[in-house]
XYZ file of N, CA and C in Angstrom:
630
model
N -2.384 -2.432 11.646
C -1.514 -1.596 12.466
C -2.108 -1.463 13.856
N -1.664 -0.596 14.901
C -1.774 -0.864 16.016
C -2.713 0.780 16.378
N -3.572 0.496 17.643
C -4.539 1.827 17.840
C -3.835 2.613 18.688
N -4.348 3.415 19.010
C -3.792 4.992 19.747
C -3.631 4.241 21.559
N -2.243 5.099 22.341
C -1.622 4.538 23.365
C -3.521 5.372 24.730
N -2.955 3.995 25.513
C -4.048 4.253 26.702
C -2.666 4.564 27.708
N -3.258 6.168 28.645
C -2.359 6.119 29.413
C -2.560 5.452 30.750
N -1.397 4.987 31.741
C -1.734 4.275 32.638
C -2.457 4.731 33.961
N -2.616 6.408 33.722
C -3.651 6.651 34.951
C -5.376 6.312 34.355
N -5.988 6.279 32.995
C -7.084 6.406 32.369
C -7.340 4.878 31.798
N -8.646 4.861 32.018
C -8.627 3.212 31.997
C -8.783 3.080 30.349
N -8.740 2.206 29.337
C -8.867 1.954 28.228
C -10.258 2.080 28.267
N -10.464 2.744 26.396
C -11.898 2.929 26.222
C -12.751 1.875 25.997
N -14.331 2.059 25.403
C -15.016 0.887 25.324
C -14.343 0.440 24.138
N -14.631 -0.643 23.770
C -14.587 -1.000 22.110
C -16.073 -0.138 21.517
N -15.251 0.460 20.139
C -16.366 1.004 19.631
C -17.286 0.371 19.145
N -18.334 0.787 18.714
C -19.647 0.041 18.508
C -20.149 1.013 17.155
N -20.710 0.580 16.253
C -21.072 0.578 14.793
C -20.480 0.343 13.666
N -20.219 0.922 13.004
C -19.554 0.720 11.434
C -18.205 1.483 11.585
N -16.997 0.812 11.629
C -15.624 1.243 11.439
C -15.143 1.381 10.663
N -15.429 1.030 9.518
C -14.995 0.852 7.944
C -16.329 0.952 6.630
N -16.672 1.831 6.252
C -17.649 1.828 5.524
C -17.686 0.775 4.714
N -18.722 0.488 3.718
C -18.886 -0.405 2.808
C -17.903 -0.040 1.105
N -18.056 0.891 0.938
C -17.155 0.945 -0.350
C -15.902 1.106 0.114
N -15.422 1.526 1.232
C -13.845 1.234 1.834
C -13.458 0.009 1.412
N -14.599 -1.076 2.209
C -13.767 -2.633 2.343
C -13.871 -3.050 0.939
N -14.641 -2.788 0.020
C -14.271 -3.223 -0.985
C -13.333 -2.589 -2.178
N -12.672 -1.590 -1.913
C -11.970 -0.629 -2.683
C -10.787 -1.700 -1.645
N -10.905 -1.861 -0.535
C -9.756 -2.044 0.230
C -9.225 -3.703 -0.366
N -10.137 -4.399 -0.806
C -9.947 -6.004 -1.268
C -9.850 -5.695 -2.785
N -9.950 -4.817 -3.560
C -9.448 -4.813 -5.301
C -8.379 -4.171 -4.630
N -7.714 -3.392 -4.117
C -6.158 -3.223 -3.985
C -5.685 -3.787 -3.643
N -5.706 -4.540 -2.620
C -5.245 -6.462 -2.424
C -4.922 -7.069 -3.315
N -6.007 -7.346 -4.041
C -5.953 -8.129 -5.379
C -5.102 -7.794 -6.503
N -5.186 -6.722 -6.919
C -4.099 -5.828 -7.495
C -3.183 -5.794 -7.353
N -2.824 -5.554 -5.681
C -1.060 -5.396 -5.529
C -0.307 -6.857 -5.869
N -1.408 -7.534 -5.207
C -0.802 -9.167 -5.384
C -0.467 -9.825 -7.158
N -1.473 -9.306 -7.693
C -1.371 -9.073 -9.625
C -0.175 -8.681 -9.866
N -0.125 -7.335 -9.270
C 1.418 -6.661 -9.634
C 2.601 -6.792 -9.164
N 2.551 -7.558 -8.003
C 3.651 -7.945 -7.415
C 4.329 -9.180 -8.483
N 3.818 -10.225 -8.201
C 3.637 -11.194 -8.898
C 4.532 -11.144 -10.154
N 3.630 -10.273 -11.090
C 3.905 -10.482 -12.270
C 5.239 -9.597 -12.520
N 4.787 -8.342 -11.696
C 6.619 -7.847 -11.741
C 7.789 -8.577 -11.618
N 7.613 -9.285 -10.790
C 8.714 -10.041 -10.534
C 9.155 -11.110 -11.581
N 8.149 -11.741 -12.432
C 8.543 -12.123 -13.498
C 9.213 -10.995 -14.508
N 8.334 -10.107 -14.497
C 9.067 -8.835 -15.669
C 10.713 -8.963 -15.510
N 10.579 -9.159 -14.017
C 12.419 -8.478 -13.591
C 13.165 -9.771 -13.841
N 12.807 -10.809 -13.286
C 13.358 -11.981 -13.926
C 14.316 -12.273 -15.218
N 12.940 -11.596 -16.502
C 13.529 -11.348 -17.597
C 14.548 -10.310 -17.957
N 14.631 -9.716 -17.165
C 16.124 -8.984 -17.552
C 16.314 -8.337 -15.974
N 17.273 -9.212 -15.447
C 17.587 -8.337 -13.738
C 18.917 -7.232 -13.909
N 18.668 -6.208 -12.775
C 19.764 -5.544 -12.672
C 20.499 -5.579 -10.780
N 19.900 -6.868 -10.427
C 21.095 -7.317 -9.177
C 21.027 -8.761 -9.491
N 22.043 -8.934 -8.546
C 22.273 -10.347 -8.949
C 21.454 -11.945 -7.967
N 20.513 -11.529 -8.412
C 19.586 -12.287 -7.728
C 17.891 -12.464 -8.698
N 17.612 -13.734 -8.729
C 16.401 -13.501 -9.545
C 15.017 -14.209 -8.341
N 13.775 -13.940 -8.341
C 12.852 -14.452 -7.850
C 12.190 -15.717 -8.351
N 11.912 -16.585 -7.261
C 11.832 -18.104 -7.761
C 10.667 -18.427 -8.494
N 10.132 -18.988 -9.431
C 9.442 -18.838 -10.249
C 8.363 -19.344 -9.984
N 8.064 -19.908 -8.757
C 6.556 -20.379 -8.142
C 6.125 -19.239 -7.700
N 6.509 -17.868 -7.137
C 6.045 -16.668 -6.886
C 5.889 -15.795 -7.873
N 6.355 -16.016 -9.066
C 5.793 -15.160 -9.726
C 4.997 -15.670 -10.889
N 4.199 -14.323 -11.616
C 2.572 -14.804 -12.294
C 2.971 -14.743 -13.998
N 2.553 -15.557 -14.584
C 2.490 -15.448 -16.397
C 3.100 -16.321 -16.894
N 3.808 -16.687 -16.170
C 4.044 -17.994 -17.009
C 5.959 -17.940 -18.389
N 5.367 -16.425 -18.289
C 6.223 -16.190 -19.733
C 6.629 -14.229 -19.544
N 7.333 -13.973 -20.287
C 7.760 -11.991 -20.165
C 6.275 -12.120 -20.653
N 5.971 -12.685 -21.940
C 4.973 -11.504 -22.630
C 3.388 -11.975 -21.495
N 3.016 -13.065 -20.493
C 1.942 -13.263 -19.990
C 2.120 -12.560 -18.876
N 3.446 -12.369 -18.266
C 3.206 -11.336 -16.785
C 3.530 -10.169 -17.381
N 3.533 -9.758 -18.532
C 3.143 -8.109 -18.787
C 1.317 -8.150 -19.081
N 0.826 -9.218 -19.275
C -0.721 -9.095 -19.982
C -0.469 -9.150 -18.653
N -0.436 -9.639 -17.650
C -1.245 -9.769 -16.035
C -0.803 -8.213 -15.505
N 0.675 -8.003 -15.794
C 0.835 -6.650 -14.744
C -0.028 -5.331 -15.456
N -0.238 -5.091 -16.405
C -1.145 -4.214 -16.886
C -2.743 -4.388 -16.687
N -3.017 -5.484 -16.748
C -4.261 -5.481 -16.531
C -4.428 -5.150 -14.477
N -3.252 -5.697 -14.020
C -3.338 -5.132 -12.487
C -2.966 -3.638 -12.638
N -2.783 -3.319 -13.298
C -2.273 -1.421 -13.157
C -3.427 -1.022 -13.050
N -3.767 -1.259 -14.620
C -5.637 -0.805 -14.847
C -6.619 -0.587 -13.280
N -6.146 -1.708 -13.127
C -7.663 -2.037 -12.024
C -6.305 -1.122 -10.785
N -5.475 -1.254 -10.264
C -4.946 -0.554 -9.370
C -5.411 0.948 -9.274
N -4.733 1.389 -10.396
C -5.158 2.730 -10.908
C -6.413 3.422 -10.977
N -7.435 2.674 -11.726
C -9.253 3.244 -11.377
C -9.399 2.640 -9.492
N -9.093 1.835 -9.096
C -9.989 1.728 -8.117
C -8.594 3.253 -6.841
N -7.611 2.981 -7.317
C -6.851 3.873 -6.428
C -7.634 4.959 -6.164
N -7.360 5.976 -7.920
C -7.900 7.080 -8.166
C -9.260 7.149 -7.583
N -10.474 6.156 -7.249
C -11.639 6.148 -6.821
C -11.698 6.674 -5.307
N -10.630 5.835 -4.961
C -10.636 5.651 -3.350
C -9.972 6.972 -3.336
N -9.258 7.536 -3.211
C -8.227 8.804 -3.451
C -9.757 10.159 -3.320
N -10.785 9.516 -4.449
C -11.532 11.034 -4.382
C -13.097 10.642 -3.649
N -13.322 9.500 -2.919
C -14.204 9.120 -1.911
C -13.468 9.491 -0.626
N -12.319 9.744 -0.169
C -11.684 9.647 0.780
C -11.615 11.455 1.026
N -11.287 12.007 -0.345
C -11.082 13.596 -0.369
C -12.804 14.010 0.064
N -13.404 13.610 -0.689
C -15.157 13.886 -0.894
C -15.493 14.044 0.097
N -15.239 12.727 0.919
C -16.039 12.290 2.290
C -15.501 12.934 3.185
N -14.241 13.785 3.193
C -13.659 13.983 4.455
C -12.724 12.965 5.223
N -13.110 11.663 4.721
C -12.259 10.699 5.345
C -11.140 11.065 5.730
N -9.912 11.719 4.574
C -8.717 11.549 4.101
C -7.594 12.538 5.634
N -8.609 13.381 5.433
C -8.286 14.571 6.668
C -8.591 13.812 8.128
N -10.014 13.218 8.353
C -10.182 12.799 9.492
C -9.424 11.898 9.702
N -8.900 11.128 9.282
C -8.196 9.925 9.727
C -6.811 10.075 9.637
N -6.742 10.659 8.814
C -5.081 10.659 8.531
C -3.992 11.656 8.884
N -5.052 12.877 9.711
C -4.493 14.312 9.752
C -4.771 14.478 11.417
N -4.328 14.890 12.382
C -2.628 15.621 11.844
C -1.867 14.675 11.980
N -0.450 14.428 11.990
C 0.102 13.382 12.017
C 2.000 14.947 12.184
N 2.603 13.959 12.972
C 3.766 14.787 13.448
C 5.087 14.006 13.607
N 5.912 14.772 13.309
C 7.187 13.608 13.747
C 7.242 13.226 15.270
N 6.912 14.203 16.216
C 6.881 13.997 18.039
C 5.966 12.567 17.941
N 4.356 12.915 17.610
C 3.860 11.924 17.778
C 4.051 11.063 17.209
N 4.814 10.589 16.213
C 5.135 9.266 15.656
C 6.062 8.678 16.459
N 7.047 9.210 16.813
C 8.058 9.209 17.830
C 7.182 8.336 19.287
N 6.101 8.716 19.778
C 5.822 8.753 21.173
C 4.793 7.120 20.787
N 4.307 7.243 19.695
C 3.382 5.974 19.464
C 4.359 4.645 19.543
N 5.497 5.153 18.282
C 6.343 3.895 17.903
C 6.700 3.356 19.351
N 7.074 4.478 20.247
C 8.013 3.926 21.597
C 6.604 3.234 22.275
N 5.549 3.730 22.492
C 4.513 2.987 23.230
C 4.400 1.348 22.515
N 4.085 1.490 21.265
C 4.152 0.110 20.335
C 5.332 -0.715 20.596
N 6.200 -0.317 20.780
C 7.301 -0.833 21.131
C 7.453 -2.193 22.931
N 6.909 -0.672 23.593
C 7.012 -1.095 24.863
C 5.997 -2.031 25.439
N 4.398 -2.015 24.241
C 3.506 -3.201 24.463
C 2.578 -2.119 24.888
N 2.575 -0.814 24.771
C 1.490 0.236 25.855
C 0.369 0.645 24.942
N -0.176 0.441 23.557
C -0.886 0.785 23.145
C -2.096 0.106 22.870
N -3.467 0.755 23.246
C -4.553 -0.206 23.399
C -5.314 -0.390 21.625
N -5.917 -1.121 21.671
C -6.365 -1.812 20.053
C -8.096 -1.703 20.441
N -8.745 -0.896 21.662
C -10.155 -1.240 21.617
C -10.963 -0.410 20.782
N -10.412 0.651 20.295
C -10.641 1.538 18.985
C -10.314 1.406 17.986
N -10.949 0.719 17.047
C -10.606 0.412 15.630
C -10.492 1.899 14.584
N -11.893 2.725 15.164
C -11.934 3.576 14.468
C -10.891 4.636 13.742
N -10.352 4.705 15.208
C -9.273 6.026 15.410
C -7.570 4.948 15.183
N -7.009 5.900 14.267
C -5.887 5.631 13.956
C -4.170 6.238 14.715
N -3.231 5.440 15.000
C -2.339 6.114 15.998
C -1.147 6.713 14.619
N -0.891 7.504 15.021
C 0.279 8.565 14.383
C 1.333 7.876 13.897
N 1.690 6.254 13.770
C 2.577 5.618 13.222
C 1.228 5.019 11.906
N 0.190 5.103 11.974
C -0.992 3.734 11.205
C -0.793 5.101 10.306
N -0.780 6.642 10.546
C -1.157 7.876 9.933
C -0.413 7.445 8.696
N 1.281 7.729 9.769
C 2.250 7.949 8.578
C 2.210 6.948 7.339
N 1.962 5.431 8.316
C 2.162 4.371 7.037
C 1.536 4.154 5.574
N -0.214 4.704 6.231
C -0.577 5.181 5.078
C -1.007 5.841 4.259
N -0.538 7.242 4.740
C 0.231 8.105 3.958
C 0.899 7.954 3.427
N 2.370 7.068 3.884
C 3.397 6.737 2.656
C 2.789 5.912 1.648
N 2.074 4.563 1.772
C 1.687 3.806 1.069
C 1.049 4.634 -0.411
N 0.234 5.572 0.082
C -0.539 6.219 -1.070
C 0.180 6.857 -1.790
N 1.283 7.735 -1.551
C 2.191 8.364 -2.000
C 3.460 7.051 -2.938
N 3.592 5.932 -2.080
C 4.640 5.189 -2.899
C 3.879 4.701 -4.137
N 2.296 4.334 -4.132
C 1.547 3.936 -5.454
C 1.565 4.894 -6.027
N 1.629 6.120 -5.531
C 1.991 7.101 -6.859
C 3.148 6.918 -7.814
N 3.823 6.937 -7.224
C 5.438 6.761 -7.458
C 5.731 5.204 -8.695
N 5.011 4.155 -7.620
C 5.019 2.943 -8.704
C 3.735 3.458 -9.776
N 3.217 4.018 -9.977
C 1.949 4.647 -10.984
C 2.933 5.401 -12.538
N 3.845 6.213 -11.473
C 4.385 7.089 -12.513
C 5.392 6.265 -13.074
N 6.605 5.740 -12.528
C 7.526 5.269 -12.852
C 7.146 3.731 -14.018
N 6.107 3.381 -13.372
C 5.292 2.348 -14.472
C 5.315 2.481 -15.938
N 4.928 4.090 -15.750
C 4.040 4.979 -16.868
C 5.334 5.213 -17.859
N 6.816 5.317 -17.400
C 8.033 5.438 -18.252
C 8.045 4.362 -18.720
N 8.458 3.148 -17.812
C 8.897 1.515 -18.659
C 7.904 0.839 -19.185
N 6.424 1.229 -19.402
C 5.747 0.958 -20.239
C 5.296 1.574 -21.706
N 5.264 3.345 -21.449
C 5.432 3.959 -22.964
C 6.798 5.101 -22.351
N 7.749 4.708 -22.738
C 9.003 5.808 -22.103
C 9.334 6.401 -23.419
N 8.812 6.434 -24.428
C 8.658 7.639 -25.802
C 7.783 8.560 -25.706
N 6.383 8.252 -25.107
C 5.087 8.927 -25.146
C 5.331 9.701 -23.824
N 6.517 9.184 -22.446
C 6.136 9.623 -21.223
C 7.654 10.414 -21.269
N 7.962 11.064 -22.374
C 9.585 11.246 -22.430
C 10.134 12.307 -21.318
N 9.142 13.541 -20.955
C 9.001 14.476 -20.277
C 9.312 13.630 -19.047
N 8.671 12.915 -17.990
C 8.539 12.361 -17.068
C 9.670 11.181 -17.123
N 9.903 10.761 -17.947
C 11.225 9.598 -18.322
C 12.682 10.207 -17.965
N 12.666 11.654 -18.334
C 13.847 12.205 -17.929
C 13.759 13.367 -16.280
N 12.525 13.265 -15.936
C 12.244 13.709 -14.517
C 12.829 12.405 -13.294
N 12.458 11.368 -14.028
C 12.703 10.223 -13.309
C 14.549 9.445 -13.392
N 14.960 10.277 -13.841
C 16.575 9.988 -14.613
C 16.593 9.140 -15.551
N 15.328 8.904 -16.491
C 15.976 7.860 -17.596
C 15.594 6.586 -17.201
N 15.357 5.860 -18.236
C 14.764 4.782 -18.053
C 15.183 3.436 -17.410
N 16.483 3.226 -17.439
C 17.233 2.545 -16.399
C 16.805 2.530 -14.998
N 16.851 4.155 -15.112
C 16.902 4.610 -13.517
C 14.830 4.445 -12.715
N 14.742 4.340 -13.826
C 13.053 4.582 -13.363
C 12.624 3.074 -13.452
N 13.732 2.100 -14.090
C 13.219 1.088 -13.187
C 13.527 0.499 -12.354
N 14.626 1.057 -11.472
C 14.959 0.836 -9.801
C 14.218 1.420 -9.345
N 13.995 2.883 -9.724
C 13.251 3.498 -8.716
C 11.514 2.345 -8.675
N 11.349 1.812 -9.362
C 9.611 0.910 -9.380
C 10.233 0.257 -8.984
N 11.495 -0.707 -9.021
C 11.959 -1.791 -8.090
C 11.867 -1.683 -6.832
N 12.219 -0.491 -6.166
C 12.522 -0.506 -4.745
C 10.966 0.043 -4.345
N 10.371 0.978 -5.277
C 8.816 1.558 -4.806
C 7.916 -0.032 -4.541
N 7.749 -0.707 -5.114
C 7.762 -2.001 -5.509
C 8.005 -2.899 -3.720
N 9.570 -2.686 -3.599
C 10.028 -3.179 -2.687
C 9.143 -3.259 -1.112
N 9.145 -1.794 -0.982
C 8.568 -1.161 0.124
C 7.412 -1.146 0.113
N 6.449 -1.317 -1.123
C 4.970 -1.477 -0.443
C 5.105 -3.008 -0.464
N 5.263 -4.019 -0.769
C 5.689 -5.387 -0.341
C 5.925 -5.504 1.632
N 7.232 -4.581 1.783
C 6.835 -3.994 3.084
C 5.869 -3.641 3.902
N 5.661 -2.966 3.460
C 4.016 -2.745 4.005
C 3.375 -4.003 4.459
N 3.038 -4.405 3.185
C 2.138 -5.494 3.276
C 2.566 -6.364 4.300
N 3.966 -6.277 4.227
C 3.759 -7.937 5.443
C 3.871 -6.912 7.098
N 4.201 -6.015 7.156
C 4.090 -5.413 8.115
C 2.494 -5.349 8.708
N 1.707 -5.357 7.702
C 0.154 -4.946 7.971
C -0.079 -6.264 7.957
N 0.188 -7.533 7.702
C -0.094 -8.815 7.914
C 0.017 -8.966 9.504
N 1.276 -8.753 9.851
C 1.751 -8.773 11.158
C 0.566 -8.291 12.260
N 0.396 -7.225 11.783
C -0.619 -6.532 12.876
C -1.867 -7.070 12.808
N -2.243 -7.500 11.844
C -3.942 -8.577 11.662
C -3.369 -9.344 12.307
N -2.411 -9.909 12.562
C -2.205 -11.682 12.726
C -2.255 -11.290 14.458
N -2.053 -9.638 15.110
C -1.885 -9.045 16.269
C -3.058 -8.782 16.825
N -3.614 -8.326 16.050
C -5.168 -7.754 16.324
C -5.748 -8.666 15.308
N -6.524 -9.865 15.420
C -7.242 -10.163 14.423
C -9.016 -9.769 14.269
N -9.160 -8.647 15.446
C -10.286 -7.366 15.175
C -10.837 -7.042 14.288
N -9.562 -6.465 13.564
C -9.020 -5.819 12.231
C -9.439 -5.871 11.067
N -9.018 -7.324 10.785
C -9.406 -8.338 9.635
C -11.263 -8.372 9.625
N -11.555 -9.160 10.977
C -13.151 -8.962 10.709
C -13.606 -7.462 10.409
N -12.798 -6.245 11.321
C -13.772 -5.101 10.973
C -13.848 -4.377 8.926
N -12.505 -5.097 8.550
C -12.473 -4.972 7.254
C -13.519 -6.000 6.377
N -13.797 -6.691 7.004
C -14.712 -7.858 6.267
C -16.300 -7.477 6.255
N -16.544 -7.391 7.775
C -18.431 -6.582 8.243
C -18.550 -5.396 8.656
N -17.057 -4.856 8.968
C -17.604 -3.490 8.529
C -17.526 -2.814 10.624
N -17.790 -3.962 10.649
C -17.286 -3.379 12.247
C -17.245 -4.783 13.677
């Protein structure tokens, strides 16, 4: 994503200098990679086997081979989604991270970033510091893996999760709702491709750390 706007009377800052990304970040940050790509994948075979639009995904993109091998792959990506999420979730609370980086965040200033991003006005020499559109995105992101977490949790035991099966409208309904949760962090992802491929900074500071 893109860094916080430089205004045009103040000259852009230095590039920062030390560690931008801790060490258990980047690697919590590459098993959710790995994961989403597991679960993407193999979902899409799941849906294959029984769709509810009229469109199916081509079968070189998706993982298992078979229903019953992209359910062994998408569970075993939950697993690992899920512990390393939940990890990152309470290193992020622990550390303070979660607040420093991600807080405050406003509809004005999302508003004032997007239009700077827009117009080409926002500088990238601060990796550290995050702009009020990078806030919201992932914020939503964490919040939509919840969402694909829970809704999972119905179309995989929807007898055992019956309470939550009918919070979610029923099991039909809870698997659009993981379809489209599904959908949108896919979104993400290529959106956040975009911006590495923009800033390719980024990518290295996720790799060494700064």
């Amino acid at each position: 994503m893109m860094a916080s706007p430089a205004t045009p009377d103040t000259p852009a800052a230095p590039r920062a200098a030390g560690v931008i990304h801790p060490g258990w970040l980047r690697v919590m940050h590459w098993i959710n990679a790995l994961a989403v790509v597991i679960m993407v994948m193999s979902g899409w075979r799941i849906y294959n086997a029984a769709p509810f639009f009229n469109f199916v995904f081509p079968k070189d993109i998706t993982l298992g081979g078979w229903l019953g091998g992209a359910l062994q792959w998408h569970f075993a990506g939950m697993w690992l989604l899920f512990a390393n999420g939940l990890l990152y979730l309470a290193l992020n609370v622990g550390t303070g991270r979660l607040f420093r980086k991600f807080f405050p965040v406003s509809p004005r200033g999302v508003a004032a970033d997007l239009g700077a991003a827009l117009h080409g006005k926002l500088s990238h020499n601060d990796l550290r510091h995050y702009n009020q559109v990078q806030k919201l995105a992932y914020l939503f992101v964490i919040v939509d893996i919840v969402v694909l977490v829970l809704s999972g949790l119905v179309l995989w035991k929807s007898v055992q999760f019956d309470l939550l099966r009918e919070l979610l409208g029923g099991y039909e309904f809870a698997r659009r709702i993981h379809f489209f949760a599904m959908a949108l962090l896919v979104a993400f992802v290529a959106v956040h491709l975009v911006m590495v491929a923009l800033v390719p900074r980024s990518l290295i500071a996720m790799i060494r750390g700064k």
